[in-house]
mmCIF file of C-alpha atoms and ligand atoms in Angstrom:
data_model
loop_
_atom_site.group_PDB
_atom_site.id
_atom_site.type_symbol
_atom_site.label_atom_id
_atom_site.label_comp_id
_atom_site.label_asym_id
_atom_site.label_seq_id
_atom_site.Cartn_x
_atom_site.Cartn_y
_atom_site.Cartn_z
ATOM 1 C CA MET A 800 -0.169 -0.038 0.218
ATOM 2 C CA THR A 801 1.486 3.270 -0.756
ATOM 3 C CA LEU A 802 1.811 5.904 1.388
ATOM 4 C CA PRO A 803 -0.754 8.555 -0.073
ATOM 5 C CA THR A 804 -3.502 5.457 0.203
ATOM 6 C CA ILE A 805 -2.895 4.997 3.935
ATOM 7 C CA TYR A 806 -3.282 8.900 4.486
ATOM 8 C CA PHE A 807 -6.538 8.667 2.336
ATOM 9 C CA ILE A 808 -7.663 5.879 4.325
ATOM 10 C CA LEU A 809 -6.478 7.504 7.779
ATOM 11 C CA LEU A 810 -8.422 10.797 6.846
ATOM 12 C CA LEU A 811 -11.513 8.701 6.132
ATOM 13 C CA VAL A 812 -11.806 6.544 9.360
ATOM 14 C CA CYS A 813 -11.258 10.074 11.015
ATOM 15 C CA PHE A 814 -14.213 11.789 8.894
ATOM 16 C CA ILE A 815 -16.298 8.856 9.539
ATOM 17 C CA ALA A 816 -15.589 9.037 13.244
ATOM 18 C CA LEU A 817 -16.234 12.439 13.698
ATOM 19 C CA ILE A 818 -19.940 12.331 11.945
ATOM 20 C CA PRO A 819 -21.678 11.841 15.190
ATOM 21 C CA PHE A 820 -19.815 14.583 16.596
ATOM 22 C CA VAL A 821 -20.826 17.082 13.740
ATOM 23 C CA LYS A 822 -24.312 15.631 13.862
ATOM 24 C CA LYS A 823 -25.001 16.856 17.433
ATOM 25 C CA ILE A 824 -23.523 20.162 16.745
ATOM 26 C CA LEU A 825 -25.515 20.217 13.911
ATOM 27 C CA ARG A 826 -28.590 19.590 15.931
ATOM 28 C CA ASN A 827 -27.839 21.734 18.617
ATOM 29 C CA PHE A 828 -27.272 24.709 16.210
ATOM 30 C CA HIS A 829 -30.705 24.324 14.516
ATOM 31 C CA ARG A 830 -32.429 23.602 17.968
ATOM 32 C CA LYS A 831 -31.052 27.118 19.340
ATOM 33 C CA ARG A 832 -32.321 28.486 15.976
ATOM 34 C CA LYS A 833 -35.882 26.608 16.587
ATOM 35 C CA TYR A 834 -36.172 28.161 20.140
ATOM 36 C CA THR A 835 -34.377 31.610 19.842
ATOM 37 C CA ALA A 836 -37.515 33.320 21.274
ATOM 38 C CA ILE A 837 -38.176 31.177 24.212
ATOM 39 C CA LEU A 838 -34.009 30.981 25.186
ATOM 40 C CA LYS A 839 -34.177 34.838 25.056
ATOM 41 C CA GLU A 840 -36.870 35.080 27.173
ATOM 42 C CA ILE A 841 -35.536 32.506 29.794
ATOM 43 C CA ASN A 842 -32.056 33.710 29.914
ATOM 44 C CA LEU A 843 -33.500 37.205 30.579
ATOM 45 C CA LEU A 844 -35.980 36.270 33.069
ATOM 46 C CA PHE A 845 -33.466 34.109 34.845
ATOM 47 C CA GLN A 846 -30.725 36.087 34.339
ATOM 48 C CA GLU A 847 -29.682 36.708 37.851
ATOM 49 C CA ILE A 848 -30.359 33.607 39.382
ATOM 50 C CA ASP A 849 -28.110 31.074 40.640
ATOM 51 C CA ALA A 850 -30.553 27.579 41.330
ATOM 52 C CA PHE A 851 -27.408 25.630 41.701
ATOM 53 C CA LYS A 852 -26.085 27.506 44.891
ATOM 54 C CA VAL A 853 -29.649 28.082 46.312
ATOM 55 C CA ALA A 854 -30.467 24.210 46.153
ATOM 56 C CA LYS A 855 -27.022 23.576 47.422
ATOM 57 C CA ASP A 856 -27.831 26.194 50.649
ATOM 58 C CA ALA A 857 -31.078 24.670 51.372
ATOM 59 C CA ARG A 858 -30.520 21.123 50.663
ATOM 60 C CA ILE A 859 -28.841 21.015 54.326
ATOM 61 C CA LYS A 860 -32.697 21.509 55.722
ATOM 62 C CA TYR A 861 -34.454 18.566 54.282
ATOM 63 C CA GLU A 862 -34.183 15.308 55.455
ATOM 64 C CA LYS A 863 -34.011 13.359 52.192
ATOM 65 C CA SER A 864 -31.584 11.177 51.021
ATOM 66 C CA LEU A 865 -28.287 12.940 50.092
ATOM 67 C CA THR A 866 -28.724 12.480 46.655
ATOM 68 C CA ASP A 867 -32.495 13.529 45.711
ATOM 69 C CA LEU A 868 -31.846 16.932 46.258
ATOM 70 C CA TYR A 869 -29.008 17.464 43.991
ATOM 71 C CA TYR A 870 -29.844 19.933 41.355
ATOM 72 C CA GLY A 871 -29.535 20.120 37.592
ATOM 73 C CA GLU A 872 -31.708 21.517 34.549
ATOM 74 C CA ILE A 873 -32.100 19.805 31.476
ATOM 75 C CA ASP A 874 -30.985 21.526 28.377
ATOM 76 C CA ILE A 875 -34.258 23.647 27.480
ATOM 77 C CA CYS A 876 -34.047 22.502 23.991
ATOM 78 C CA ALA A 877 -34.007 19.345 24.491
ATOM 79 C CA LEU A 878 -36.671 19.059 26.431
ATOM 80 C CA LEU A 879 -38.669 21.133 23.948
ATOM 81 C CA ASP A 880 -37.674 18.513 21.260
ATOM 82 C CA LEU A 881 -38.556 15.682 23.420
ATOM 83 C CA LEU A 882 -42.186 17.031 24.322
ATOM 84 C CA ASP A 883 -42.637 17.471 20.192
ATOM 85 C CA ILE A 884 -42.072 13.832 20.527
ATOM 86 C CA ALA A 885 -44.369 13.254 22.851
ATOM 87 C CA SER A 886 -46.944 15.272 20.689
ATOM 88 C CA PRO A 887 -48.849 16.869 23.565
ATOM 89 C CA PRO A 888 -52.628 17.089 22.579
ATOM 90 C CA GLN A 889 -54.977 20.266 22.987
ATOM 91 C CA GLN A 890 -56.357 20.562 26.668
ATOM 92 C CA CYS A 891 -53.284 18.315 27.993
ATOM 93 C CA VAL A 892 -51.850 18.868 31.414
ATOM 94 C CA PHE A 893 -48.361 18.503 31.613
ATOM 95 C CA TYR A 894 -46.365 18.274 35.306
ATOM 96 C CA ASP A 895 -42.241 18.461 35.932
ATOM 97 C CA LEU A 896 -42.311 16.295 38.708
ATOM 98 C CA GLY A 897 -39.398 18.329 40.531
ATOM 99 C CA SER A 898 -39.346 21.718 38.915
ATOM 100 C CA GLY A 899 -36.233 23.211 40.553
ATOM 101 C CA CYS A 900 -36.567 27.231 39.924
ATOM 102 C CA GLY A 901 -39.225 26.625 37.301
ATOM 103 C CA LYS A 902 -37.107 27.547 34.264
ATOM 104 C CA SER A 903 -38.381 24.158 32.208
ATOM 105 C CA ALA A 904 -41.806 24.520 33.247
ATOM 106 C CA PHE A 905 -41.816 28.180 31.822
ATOM 107 C CA ALA A 906 -39.878 26.949 28.546
ATOM 108 C CA VAL A 907 -42.765 24.209 27.956
ATOM 109 C CA LYS A 908 -45.793 26.879 28.777
ATOM 110 C CA LEU A 909 -44.299 29.475 26.240
ATOM 111 C CA ASN A 910 -43.568 26.824 23.717
ATOM 112 C CA TYR A 911 -47.252 25.516 24.313
ATOM 113 C CA PRO A 912 -49.564 28.179 25.404
ATOM 114 C CA HIS A 913 -52.569 26.020 25.404
ATOM 115 C CA LEU A 914 -50.986 23.144 28.050
ATOM 116 C CA LYS A 915 -51.791 23.442 31.516
ATOM 117 C CA VAL A 916 -48.412 23.511 33.377
ATOM 118 C CA HIS A 917 -47.850 22.484 36.806
ATOM 119 C CA GLY A 918 -44.369 22.183 38.410
ATOM 120 C CA ILE A 919 -43.991 20.312 41.874
ATOM 121 C CA GLU A 920 -40.883 21.399 44.168
ATOM 122 C CA LEU A 921 -39.987 20.459 47.454
ATOM 123 C CA ILE A 922 -37.181 23.398 48.308
ATOM 124 C CA GLU A 923 -39.273 26.110 49.294
ATOM 125 C CA GLU A 924 -36.375 28.575 48.114
ATOM 126 C CA LEU A 925 -36.338 27.191 44.488
ATOM 127 C CA HIS A 926 -40.273 27.231 44.409
ATOM 128 C CA ASP A 927 -40.353 30.786 45.475
ATOM 129 C CA ILE A 928 -37.943 31.885 42.762
ATOM 130 C CA ALA A 929 -40.246 29.833 40.386
ATOM 131 C CA ASN A 930 -43.295 31.830 41.714
ATOM 132 C CA GLN A 931 -41.344 35.149 41.717
ATOM 133 C CA LYS A 932 -40.269 34.959 37.840
ATOM 134 C CA LEU A 933 -43.650 33.610 37.150
ATOM 135 C CA HIS A 934 -45.705 37.008 38.589
ATOM 136 C CA GLN A 935 -42.533 38.919 37.255
ATOM 137 C CA TYR A 936 -43.363 37.536 33.882
ATOM 138 C CA LEU A 937 -47.384 38.241 34.120
ATOM 139 C CA ASP A 938 -46.988 41.759 35.426
ATOM 140 C CA LYS A 939 -44.463 42.437 32.379
ATOM 141 C CA ASN A 940 -46.584 40.919 29.523
ATOM 142 C CA GLY A 941 -50.176 42.133 31.279
ATOM 143 C CA LEU A 942 -51.496 38.765 31.963
ATOM 144 C CA ALA A 943 -53.951 37.111 34.656
ATOM 145 C CA HIS A 944 -52.246 34.159 36.792
ATOM 146 C CA HIS A 945 -56.003 32.298 36.285
ATOM 147 C CA ASP A 946 -55.426 32.444 32.376
ATOM 148 C CA PHE A 947 -52.043 31.987 31.813
ATOM 149 C CA GLY A 948 -51.807 28.124 33.000
ATOM 150 C CA LEU A 949 -48.764 27.526 34.804
ATOM 151 C CA GLU A 950 -48.893 26.841 38.305
ATOM 152 C CA PHE A 951 -45.558 26.137 40.973
ATOM 153 C CA ILE A 952 -46.400 23.807 43.959
ATOM 154 C CA GLN A 953 -44.475 23.431 46.627
ATOM 155 C CA ALA A 954 -44.810 20.024 47.720
ATOM 156 C CA ASN A 955 -43.380 16.635 47.759
ATOM 157 C CA ILE A 956 -44.051 14.658 44.610
ATOM 158 C CA LEU A 957 -44.659 11.523 46.701
ATOM 159 C CA ASN A 958 -47.142 13.212 48.687
ATOM 160 C CA HIS A 959 -48.811 14.715 45.275
ATOM 161 C CA ASN A 960 -51.638 13.587 43.496
ATOM 162 C CA PHE A 961 -50.863 14.296 39.978
ATOM 163 C CA THR A 962 -52.660 11.497 38.322
ATOM 164 C CA HIS A 963 -54.804 13.890 36.165
ATOM 165 C CA ALA A 964 -51.523 14.600 34.289
ATOM 166 C CA ASP A 965 -51.528 13.687 30.355
ATOM 167 C CA ILE A 966 -47.405 13.980 30.221
ATOM 168 C CA ILE A 967 -44.931 13.947 33.087
ATOM 169 C CA PHE A 968 -41.501 15.275 33.124
ATOM 170 C CA ILE A 969 -39.032 13.971 35.179
ATOM 171 C CA ASN A 970 -35.812 14.959 36.017
ATOM 172 C CA ALA A 971 -35.237 11.641 37.641
ATOM 173 C CA THR A 972 -30.924 11.241 37.370
ATOM 174 C CA ALA A 973 -30.565 11.844 41.080
ATOM 175 C CA PHE A 974 -33.214 10.014 42.551
ATOM 176 C CA SER A 975 -32.085 7.067 45.318
ATOM 177 C CA PRO A 976 -33.242 4.120 44.384
ATOM 178 C CA GLY A 977 -35.548 3.952 47.190
ATOM 179 C CA THR A 978 -37.158 6.975 46.130
ATOM 180 C CA TRP A 979 -37.473 6.135 42.612
ATOM 181 C CA GLN A 980 -39.447 3.121 43.610
ATOM 182 C CA GLN A 981 -41.976 5.042 45.497
ATOM 183 C CA ILE A 982 -42.225 7.239 41.910
ATOM 184 C CA LEU A 983 -42.536 4.137 39.853
ATOM 185 C CA TYR A 984 -45.785 3.460 42.531
ATOM 186 C CA LYS A 985 -47.204 6.294 41.942
ATOM 187 C CA LEU A 986 -46.783 6.315 38.383
ATOM 188 C CA MET A 987 -48.626 2.941 38.222
ATOM 189 C CA GLN A 988 -51.707 5.099 39.292
ATOM 190 C CA MET A 989 -51.733 7.038 35.923
ATOM 191 C CA LYS A 990 -53.929 6.444 33.340
ATOM 192 C CA CYS A 991 -53.789 4.936 30.320
ATOM 193 C CA GLY A 992 -51.822 7.259 27.467
ATOM 194 C CA THR A 993 -49.854 8.832 30.065
ATOM 195 C CA LYS A 994 -46.599 10.110 28.705
ATOM 196 C CA ILE A 995 -43.725 10.141 30.563
ATOM 197 C CA ILE A 996 -40.567 11.820 29.896
ATOM 198 C CA ILE A 997 -37.717 10.611 32.228
ATOM 199 C CA THR A 998 -34.035 10.991 32.584
ATOM 200 C CA SER A 999 -31.670 8.239 33.510
ATOM 201 C CA LYS A 1000 -33.975 6.108 35.050
ATOM 202 C CA THR A 1001 -36.271 3.477 33.754
ATOM 203 C CA LEU A 1002 -39.959 2.034 34.337
ATOM 204 C CA PRO A 1003 -39.663 -1.646 34.213
ATOM 205 C CA SER A 1004 -43.530 -2.805 34.425
ATOM 206 C CA PRO A 1005 -45.622 -4.220 31.417
ATOM 207 C CA ALA A 1006 -47.838 -1.289 32.355
ATOM 208 C CA PHE A 1007 -45.315 0.969 30.478
ATOM 209 C CA VAL A 1008 -44.049 1.208 27.235
ATOM 210 C CA ILE A 1009 -40.532 3.071 25.947
ATOM 211 C CA ARG A 1010 -41.921 4.993 22.795
ATOM 212 C CA TYR A 1011 -38.283 6.889 22.352
ATOM 213 C CA GLN A 1012 -35.187 6.562 23.894
ATOM 214 C CA ALA A 1013 -31.951 8.985 23.184
ATOM 215 C CA MET A 1014 -28.917 10.748 24.708
ATOM 216 C CA GLU A 1015 -29.785 14.287 25.642
ATOM 217 C CA LEU A 1016 -28.055 17.438 27.088
ATOM 218 C CA MET A 1017 -28.167 18.187 30.754
ATOM 219 C CA SER A 1018 -26.544 20.635 32.744
ATOM 220 C CA TRP A 1019 -24.159 17.913 33.511
ATOM 221 C CA GLY A 1020 -23.899 16.286 30.347
ATOM 222 C CA PHE A 1021 -25.492 14.211 27.779
ATOM 223 C CA THR A 1022 -27.770 11.427 29.591
ATOM 224 C CA SER A 1023 -30.029 8.733 28.786
ATOM 225 C CA THR A 1024 -33.765 9.369 27.902
ATOM 226 C CA TYR A 1025 -36.626 7.968 27.427
ATOM 227 C CA ILE A 1026 -40.463 8.312 26.636
ATOM 228 C CA TYR A 1027 -42.907 5.814 28.041
ATOM 229 C CA GLU A 1028 -46.156 5.626 27.521
ATOM 230 C CA LYS A 1029 -48.680 3.792 30.127
ATOM 231 C CA VAL A 1030 -50.617 1.233 28.217
ATOM 232 C CA ILE A 1031 -52.275 -0.779 31.067
HETATM 233 C C1 LIG B 799 -32.619 17.447 38.824
HETATM 234 S S1 LIG B 799 -33.594 18.970 39.280
HETATM 235 C C2 LIG B 799 -34.577 18.928 37.735
HETATM 236 C C3 LIG B 799 -35.132 20.397 38.023
HETATM 237 C C4 LIG B 799 -35.857 20.917 36.680
HETATM 238 N N1 LIG B 799 -37.093 19.982 36.738
HETATM 239 C C5 LIG B 799 -34.794 20.660 35.240
HETATM 240 O O1 LIG B 799 -34.917 19.335 34.623
HETATM 241 O O2 LIG B 799 -34.071 21.601 35.029
HETATM 242 C C6 LIG B 799 -34.685 18.036 40.744
HETATM 243 C C7 LIG B 799 -35.249 18.659 41.306
HETATM 244 O O3 LIG B 799 -36.204 17.800 41.915
HETATM 245 C C8 LIG B 799 -36.331 18.106 43.550
HETATM 246 N N2 LIG B 799 -37.171 17.079 44.345
HETATM 247 C C9 LIG B 799 -36.182 15.969 44.654
HETATM 248 N N3 LIG B 799 -36.781 15.361 45.385
HETATM 249 C C10 LIG B 799 -38.489 16.002 45.489
HETATM 250 C C11 LIG B 799 -39.576 15.190 46.076
HETATM 251 N N4 LIG B 799 -39.732 14.473 47.183
HETATM 252 N N5 LIG B 799 -40.860 16.363 45.803
HETATM 253 C C12 LIG B 799 -40.397 17.548 45.179
HETATM 254 N N6 LIG B 799 -39.559 17.793 44.851
HETATM 255 C C13 LIG B 799 -38.318 17.220 44.573
HETATM 256 C C14 LIG B 799 -34.972 19.042 43.730
HETATM 257 O O4 LIG B 799 -35.385 19.429 44.689
HETATM 258 C C15 LIG B 799 -34.508 19.240 42.223
HETATM 259 O O5 LIG B 799 -35.047 20.866 42.614
#
C-alpha cells in the first residue's frame, strides 16, 4: 500500500468517526435557532438566578436521601424537542416533577401556550424563585395568573396527586433507588395514555412501553432519556 493511500484511509476513518459529533453540533445549532425566542425570554427572566447555589444552600434543611435534592437542569431545547416527540394534544396537562427554579416548566408553557403546566418542587427557596419569576412575567406582559395556565406548587411529589396529568417530565437522575421505587408506584396509578419523559431511570413494568430513547444534554452532560407511555 502506498503512503498516499494510507493517508487517505486514515482521513476517511477520522471523517467517519467525526460524523456523530458533527451531527450533534448541527442538531444543537438547529435547535437553538428553532427556540431562539423562548431561550431569550428564559435567559432574560432568570439572568440573575443561580439555582445551583440556592439548592446547595437549602439542601441541609431537608431530611431526604443525600442525592435526591442534587440540582441539575435539562437543556431547554432538548426538553422542548422531547415534548414535541410526545406530541401533547390540545387541553393537555403537563407536570414537571421536581421543577427546581421553574425554568423547564416556563419553557414548556411558552412553547405550548395551550397546555396547563404544573411544576412541583420540594425546596421552598427554589419554589419561591419560580413563583417570583412567574409573577414578574405576568406583570410585564399584563397577563392574569388564572388565565395563563402555569402553576408552581411547593410539595413533596411523593405526597401529591398528579393522576390527571397527560404528560409528566421527571429529571430523575439524582433520585435514590428508594425514592424511585416510590415514584414508580405513583406512576402505576396514572391513566392509560399518559406519557412520561424521564432522564436516566427506567420504568421496569409491563404497564409502560418505551416510545422513544435517546441521549440528551443536561447541565452536567449527556444522559439517557426515555419517553414511556402507560398502556395498562
Ligand atoms: C435535577 S432537578 C430538575 C430541575 C428541572 N426539572 C430541570 O430538569 O431543569 C430535580 C429537582 O427535584 C427536586 N426534588 C427532589 N425530590 C423531590 C420531592 N420528593 N418532591 C419534590 N421535588 C423534589 C429537587 O429539589 C430538584 O430541584
